[in-house]
mmCIF file of C-alpha atoms in Angstrom:
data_model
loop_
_atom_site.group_PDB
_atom_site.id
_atom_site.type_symbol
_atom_site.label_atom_id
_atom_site.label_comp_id
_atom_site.label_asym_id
_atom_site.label_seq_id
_atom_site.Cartn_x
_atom_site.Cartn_y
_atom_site.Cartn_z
ATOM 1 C CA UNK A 1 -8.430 -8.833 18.380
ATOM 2 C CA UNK A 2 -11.859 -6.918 16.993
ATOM 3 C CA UNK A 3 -13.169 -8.866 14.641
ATOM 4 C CA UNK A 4 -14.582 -7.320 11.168
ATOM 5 C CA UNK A 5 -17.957 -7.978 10.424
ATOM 6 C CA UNK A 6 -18.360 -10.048 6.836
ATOM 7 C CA UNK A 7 -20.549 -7.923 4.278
ATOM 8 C CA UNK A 8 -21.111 -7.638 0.701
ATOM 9 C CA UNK A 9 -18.535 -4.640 0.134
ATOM 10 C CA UNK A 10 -20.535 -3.331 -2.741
ATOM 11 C CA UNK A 11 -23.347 -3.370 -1.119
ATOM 12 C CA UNK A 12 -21.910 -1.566 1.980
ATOM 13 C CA UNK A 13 -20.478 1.452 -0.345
ATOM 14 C CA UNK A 14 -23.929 1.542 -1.787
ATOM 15 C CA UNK A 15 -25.049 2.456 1.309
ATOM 16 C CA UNK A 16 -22.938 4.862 2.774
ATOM 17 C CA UNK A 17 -22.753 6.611 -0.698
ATOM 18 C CA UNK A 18 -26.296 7.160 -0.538
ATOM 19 C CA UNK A 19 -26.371 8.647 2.997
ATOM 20 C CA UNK A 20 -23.286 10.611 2.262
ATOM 21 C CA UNK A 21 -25.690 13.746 0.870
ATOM 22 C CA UNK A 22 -28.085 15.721 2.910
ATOM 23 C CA UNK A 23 -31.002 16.285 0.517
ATOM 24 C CA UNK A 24 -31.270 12.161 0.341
ATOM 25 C CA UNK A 25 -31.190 11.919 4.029
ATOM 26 C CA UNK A 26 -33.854 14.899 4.206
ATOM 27 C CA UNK A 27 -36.345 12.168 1.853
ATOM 28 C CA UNK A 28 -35.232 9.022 4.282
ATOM 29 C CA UNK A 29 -36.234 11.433 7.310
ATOM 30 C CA UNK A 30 -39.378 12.135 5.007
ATOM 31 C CA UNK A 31 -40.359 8.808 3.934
ATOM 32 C CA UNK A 32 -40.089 7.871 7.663
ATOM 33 C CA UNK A 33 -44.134 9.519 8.093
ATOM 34 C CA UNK A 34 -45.248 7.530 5.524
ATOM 35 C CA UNK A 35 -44.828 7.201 1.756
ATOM 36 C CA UNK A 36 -44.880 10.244 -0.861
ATOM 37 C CA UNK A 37 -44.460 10.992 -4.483
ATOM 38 C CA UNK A 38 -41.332 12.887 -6.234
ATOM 39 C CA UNK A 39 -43.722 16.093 -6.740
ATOM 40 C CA UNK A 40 -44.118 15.786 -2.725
ATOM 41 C CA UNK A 41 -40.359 14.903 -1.944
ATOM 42 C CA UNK A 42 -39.524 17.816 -4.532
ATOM 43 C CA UNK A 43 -41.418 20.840 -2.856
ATOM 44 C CA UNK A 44 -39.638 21.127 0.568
ATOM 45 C CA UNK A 45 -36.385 20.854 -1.022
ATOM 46 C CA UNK A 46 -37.185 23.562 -4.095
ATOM 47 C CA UNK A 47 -35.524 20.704 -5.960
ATOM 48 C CA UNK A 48 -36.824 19.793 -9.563
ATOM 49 C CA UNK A 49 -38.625 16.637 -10.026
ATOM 50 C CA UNK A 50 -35.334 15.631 -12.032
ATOM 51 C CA UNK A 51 -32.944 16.301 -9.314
ATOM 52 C CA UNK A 52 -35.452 14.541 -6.876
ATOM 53 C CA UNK A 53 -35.711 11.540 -9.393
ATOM 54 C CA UNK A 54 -32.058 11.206 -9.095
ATOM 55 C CA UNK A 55 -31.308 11.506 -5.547
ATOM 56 C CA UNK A 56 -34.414 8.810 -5.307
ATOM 57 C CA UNK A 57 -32.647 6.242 -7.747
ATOM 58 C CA UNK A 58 -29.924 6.130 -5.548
ATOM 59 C CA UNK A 59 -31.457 5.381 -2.864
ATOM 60 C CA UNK A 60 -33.260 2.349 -4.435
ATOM 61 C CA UNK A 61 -30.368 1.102 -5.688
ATOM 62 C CA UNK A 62 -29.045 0.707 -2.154
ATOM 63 C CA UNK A 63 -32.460 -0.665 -1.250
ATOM 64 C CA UNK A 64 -33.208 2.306 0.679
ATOM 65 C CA UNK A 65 -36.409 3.341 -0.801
ATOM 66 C CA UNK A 66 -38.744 1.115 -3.536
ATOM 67 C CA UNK A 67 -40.913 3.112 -6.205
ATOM 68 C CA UNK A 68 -44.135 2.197 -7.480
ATOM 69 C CA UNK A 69 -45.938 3.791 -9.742
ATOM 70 C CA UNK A 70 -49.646 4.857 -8.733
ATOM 71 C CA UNK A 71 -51.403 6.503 -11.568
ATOM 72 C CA UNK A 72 -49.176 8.832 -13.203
ATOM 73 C CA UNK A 73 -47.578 9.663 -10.373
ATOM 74 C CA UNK A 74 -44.302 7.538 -9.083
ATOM 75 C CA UNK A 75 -44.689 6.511 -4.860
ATOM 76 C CA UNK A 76 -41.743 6.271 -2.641
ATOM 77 C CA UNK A 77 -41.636 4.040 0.164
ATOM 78 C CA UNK A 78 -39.025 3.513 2.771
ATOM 79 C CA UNK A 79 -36.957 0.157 1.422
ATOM 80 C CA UNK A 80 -36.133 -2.969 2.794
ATOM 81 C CA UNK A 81 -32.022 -1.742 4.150
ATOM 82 C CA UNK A 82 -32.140 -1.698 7.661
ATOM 83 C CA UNK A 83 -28.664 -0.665 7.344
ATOM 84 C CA UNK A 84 -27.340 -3.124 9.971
ATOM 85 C CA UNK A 85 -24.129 -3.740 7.623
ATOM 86 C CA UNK A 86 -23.208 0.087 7.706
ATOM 87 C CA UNK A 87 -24.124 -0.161 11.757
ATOM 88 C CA UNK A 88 -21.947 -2.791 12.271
ATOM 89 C CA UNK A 89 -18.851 -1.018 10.413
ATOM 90 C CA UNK A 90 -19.198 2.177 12.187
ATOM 91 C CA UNK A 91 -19.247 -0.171 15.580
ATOM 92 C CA UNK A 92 -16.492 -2.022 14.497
ATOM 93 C CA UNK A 93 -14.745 1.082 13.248
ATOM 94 C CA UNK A 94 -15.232 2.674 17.045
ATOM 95 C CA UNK A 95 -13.671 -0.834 18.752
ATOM 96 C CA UNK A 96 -10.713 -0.343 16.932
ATOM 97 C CA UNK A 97 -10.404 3.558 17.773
ATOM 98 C CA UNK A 98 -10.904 3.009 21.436
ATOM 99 C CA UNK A 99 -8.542 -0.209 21.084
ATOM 100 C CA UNK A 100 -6.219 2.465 19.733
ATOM 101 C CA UNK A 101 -6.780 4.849 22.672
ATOM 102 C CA UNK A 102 -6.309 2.030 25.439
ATOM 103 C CA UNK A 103 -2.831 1.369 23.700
ATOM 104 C CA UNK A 104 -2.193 5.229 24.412
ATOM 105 C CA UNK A 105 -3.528 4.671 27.712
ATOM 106 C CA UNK A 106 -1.296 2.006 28.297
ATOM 107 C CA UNK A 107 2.081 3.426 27.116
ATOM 108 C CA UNK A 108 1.334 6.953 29.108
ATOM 109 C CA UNK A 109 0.428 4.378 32.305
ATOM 110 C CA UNK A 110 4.337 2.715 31.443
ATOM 111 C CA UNK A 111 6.669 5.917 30.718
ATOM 112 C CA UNK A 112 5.022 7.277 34.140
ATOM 113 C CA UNK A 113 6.078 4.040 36.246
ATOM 114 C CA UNK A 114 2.920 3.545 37.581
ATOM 115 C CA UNK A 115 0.804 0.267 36.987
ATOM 116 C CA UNK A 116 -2.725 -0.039 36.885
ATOM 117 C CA UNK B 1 -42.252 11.601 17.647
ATOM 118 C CA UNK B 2 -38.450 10.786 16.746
ATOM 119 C CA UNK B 3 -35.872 13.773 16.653
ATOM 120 C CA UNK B 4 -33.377 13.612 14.685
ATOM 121 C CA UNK B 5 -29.585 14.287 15.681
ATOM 122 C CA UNK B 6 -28.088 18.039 14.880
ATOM 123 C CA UNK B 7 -24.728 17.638 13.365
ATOM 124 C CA UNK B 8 -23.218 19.965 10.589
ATOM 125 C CA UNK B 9 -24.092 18.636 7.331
ATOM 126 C CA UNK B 10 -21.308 18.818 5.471
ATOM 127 C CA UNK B 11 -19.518 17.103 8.120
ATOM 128 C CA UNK B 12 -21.663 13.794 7.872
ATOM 129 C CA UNK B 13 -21.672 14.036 4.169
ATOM 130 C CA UNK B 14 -17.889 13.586 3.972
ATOM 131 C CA UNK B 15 -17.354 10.884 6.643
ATOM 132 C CA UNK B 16 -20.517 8.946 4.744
ATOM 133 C CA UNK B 17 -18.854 9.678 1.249
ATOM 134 C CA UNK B 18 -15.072 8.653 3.145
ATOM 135 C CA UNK B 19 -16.844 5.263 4.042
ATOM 136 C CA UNK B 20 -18.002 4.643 1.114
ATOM 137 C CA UNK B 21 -14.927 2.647 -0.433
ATOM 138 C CA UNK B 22 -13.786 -0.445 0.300
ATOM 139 C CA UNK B 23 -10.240 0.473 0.031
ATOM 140 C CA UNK B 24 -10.642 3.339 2.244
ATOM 141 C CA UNK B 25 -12.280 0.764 4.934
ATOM 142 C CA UNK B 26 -9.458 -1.326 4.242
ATOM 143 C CA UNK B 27 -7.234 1.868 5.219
ATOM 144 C CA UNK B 28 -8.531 2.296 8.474
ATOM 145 C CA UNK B 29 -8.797 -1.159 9.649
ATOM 146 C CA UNK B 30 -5.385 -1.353 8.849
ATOM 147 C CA UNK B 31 -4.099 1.597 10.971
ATOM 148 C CA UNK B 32 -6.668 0.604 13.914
ATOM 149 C CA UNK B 33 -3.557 -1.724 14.250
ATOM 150 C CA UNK B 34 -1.125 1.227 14.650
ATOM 151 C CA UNK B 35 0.371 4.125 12.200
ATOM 152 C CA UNK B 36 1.465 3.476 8.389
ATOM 153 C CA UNK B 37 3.264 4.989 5.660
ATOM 154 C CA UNK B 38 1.783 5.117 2.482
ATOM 155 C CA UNK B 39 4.081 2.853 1.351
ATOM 156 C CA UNK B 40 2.746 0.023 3.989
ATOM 157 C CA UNK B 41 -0.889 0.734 3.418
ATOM 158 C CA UNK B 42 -0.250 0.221 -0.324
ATOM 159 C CA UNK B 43 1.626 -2.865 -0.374
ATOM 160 C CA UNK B 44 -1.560 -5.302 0.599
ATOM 161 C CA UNK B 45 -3.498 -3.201 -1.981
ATOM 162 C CA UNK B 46 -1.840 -3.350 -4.508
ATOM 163 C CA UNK B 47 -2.822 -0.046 -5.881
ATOM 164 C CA UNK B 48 0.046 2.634 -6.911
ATOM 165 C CA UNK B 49 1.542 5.464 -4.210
ATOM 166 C CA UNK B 50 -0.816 8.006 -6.042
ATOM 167 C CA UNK B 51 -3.789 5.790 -5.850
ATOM 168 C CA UNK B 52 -3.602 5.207 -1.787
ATOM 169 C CA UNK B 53 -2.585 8.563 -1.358
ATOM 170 C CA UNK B 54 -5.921 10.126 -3.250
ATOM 171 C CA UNK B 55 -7.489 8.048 -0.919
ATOM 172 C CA UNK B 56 -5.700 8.473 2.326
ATOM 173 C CA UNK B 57 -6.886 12.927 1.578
ATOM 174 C CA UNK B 58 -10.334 11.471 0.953
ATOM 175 C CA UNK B 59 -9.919 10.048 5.177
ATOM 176 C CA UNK B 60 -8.073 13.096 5.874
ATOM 177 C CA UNK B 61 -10.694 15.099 4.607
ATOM 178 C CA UNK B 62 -13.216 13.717 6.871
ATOM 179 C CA UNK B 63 -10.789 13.739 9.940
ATOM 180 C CA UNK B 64 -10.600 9.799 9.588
ATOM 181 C CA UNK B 65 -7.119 10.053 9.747
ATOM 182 C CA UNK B 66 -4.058 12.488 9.797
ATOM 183 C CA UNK B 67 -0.578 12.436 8.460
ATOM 184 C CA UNK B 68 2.503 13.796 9.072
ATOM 185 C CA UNK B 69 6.013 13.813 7.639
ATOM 186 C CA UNK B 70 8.613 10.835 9.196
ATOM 187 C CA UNK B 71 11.582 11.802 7.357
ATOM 188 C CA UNK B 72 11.142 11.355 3.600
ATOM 189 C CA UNK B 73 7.743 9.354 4.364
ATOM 190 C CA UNK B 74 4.220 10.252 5.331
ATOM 191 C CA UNK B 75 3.046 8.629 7.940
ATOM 192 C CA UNK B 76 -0.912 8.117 8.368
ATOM 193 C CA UNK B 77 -2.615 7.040 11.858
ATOM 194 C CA UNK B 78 -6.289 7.135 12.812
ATOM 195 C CA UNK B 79 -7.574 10.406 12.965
ATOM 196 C CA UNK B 80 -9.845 12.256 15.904
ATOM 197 C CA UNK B 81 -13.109 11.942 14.191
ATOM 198 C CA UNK B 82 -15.092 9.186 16.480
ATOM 199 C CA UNK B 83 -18.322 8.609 13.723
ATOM 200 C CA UNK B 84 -20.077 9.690 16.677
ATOM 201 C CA UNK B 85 -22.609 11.614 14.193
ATOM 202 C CA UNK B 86 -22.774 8.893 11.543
ATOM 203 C CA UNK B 87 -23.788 6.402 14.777
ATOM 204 C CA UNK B 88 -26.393 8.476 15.388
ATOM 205 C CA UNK B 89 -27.897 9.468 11.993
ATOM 206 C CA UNK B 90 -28.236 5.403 11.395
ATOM 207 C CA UNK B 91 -29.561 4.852 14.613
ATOM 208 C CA UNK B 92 -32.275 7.495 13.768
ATOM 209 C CA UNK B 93 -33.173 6.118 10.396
ATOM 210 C CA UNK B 94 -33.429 2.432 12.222
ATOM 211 C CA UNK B 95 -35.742 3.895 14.649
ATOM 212 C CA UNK B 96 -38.025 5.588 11.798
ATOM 213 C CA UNK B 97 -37.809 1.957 10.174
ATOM 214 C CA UNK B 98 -38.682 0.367 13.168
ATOM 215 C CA UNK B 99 -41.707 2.918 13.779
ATOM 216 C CA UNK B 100 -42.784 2.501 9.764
ATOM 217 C CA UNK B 101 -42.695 -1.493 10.456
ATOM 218 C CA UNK B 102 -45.152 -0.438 14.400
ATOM 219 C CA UNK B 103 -47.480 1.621 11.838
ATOM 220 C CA UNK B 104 -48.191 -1.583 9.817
ATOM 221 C CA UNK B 105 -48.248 -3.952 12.608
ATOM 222 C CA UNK B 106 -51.259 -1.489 13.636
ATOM 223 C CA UNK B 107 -52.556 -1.397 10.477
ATOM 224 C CA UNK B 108 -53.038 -5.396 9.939
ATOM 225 C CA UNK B 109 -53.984 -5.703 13.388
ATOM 226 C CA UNK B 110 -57.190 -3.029 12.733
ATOM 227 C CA UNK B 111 -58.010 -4.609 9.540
ATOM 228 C CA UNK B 112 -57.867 -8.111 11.306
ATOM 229 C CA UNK B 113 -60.233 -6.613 13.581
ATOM 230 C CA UNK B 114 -58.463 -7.165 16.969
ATOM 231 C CA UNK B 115 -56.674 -5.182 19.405
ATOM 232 C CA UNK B 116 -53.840 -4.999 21.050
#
């Protein structure tokens, strides 16, 4: 039997919600070099600051990124999610599809006659 | 320098966005244990036929599962798509983590003034 990892469920579809858009894993893949402010996560994407903001507060809100503001400007850092929850779903998720195929494997192996 | 995995966009987006619900989870741990009508996968839910099904097109969507018609039924089993691409986009961002959390290490050991 695979066994599901136990996680906040919330906290999970926080996660993959906020991965499931490219311009928000573009600023992830950004913040990786270091930190930067929404005028500097704006300009590669030809995004407004708005639509930056937004993509950024979700992201925080599944602790992806923090935001502090320096000045007058607002600084985004990489956040404290590893995102070993999602990891381990995805892994689980995989177990059970190969599970899945070995049960294919197995009934192909049977209606041929052959043992293995 | 860490590269980042090629995959189409669009592609991760909607297996993210798919994952993203617990119900949907729910789904496909469910038919890791072999095929379901909608019927069956709604029962432990307790949602309505319409509900499960708007969620079942979300999976289908993604290629998390397919269906197909069993007489007056539809039948749902796990789908082709592995998560091979949504492995690897997480296990890039962990490694940019990992290299952010290196880049401090190195900071507080210069400003400690040892080396290592």
């Amino acid at each position: 039997m695979v066994q599901q990892q136990t996680s906040d469920p919330a906290l999970l579809d926080r996660a993959f919600a906020a991965l499931a858009d490219e311009t928000r894993r573009g600023v992830l893949t950004r913040l990786g070099s270091g930190a930067a402010t929404i005028t500097e996560l704006a300009a590669p994407s030809g995004m407004t600051l708005t639509g930056i903001r937004k993509h950024v507060d979700v992201l925080e809100a599944a602790g992806l990124v923090t935001t502090e503001k320096v000045g007058r400007a607002r600084q985004v850092s990489l956040g404290t999610e590893r995102l070993d929850d999602a990891m381990a779903w995805i892994t689980f998720y995989q177990r059970l599809w190969e599970r899945r195929l070995d049960g294919l494997d197995a009934y192909f192996t049977l209606t041929k006659g052959t043992e293995s």
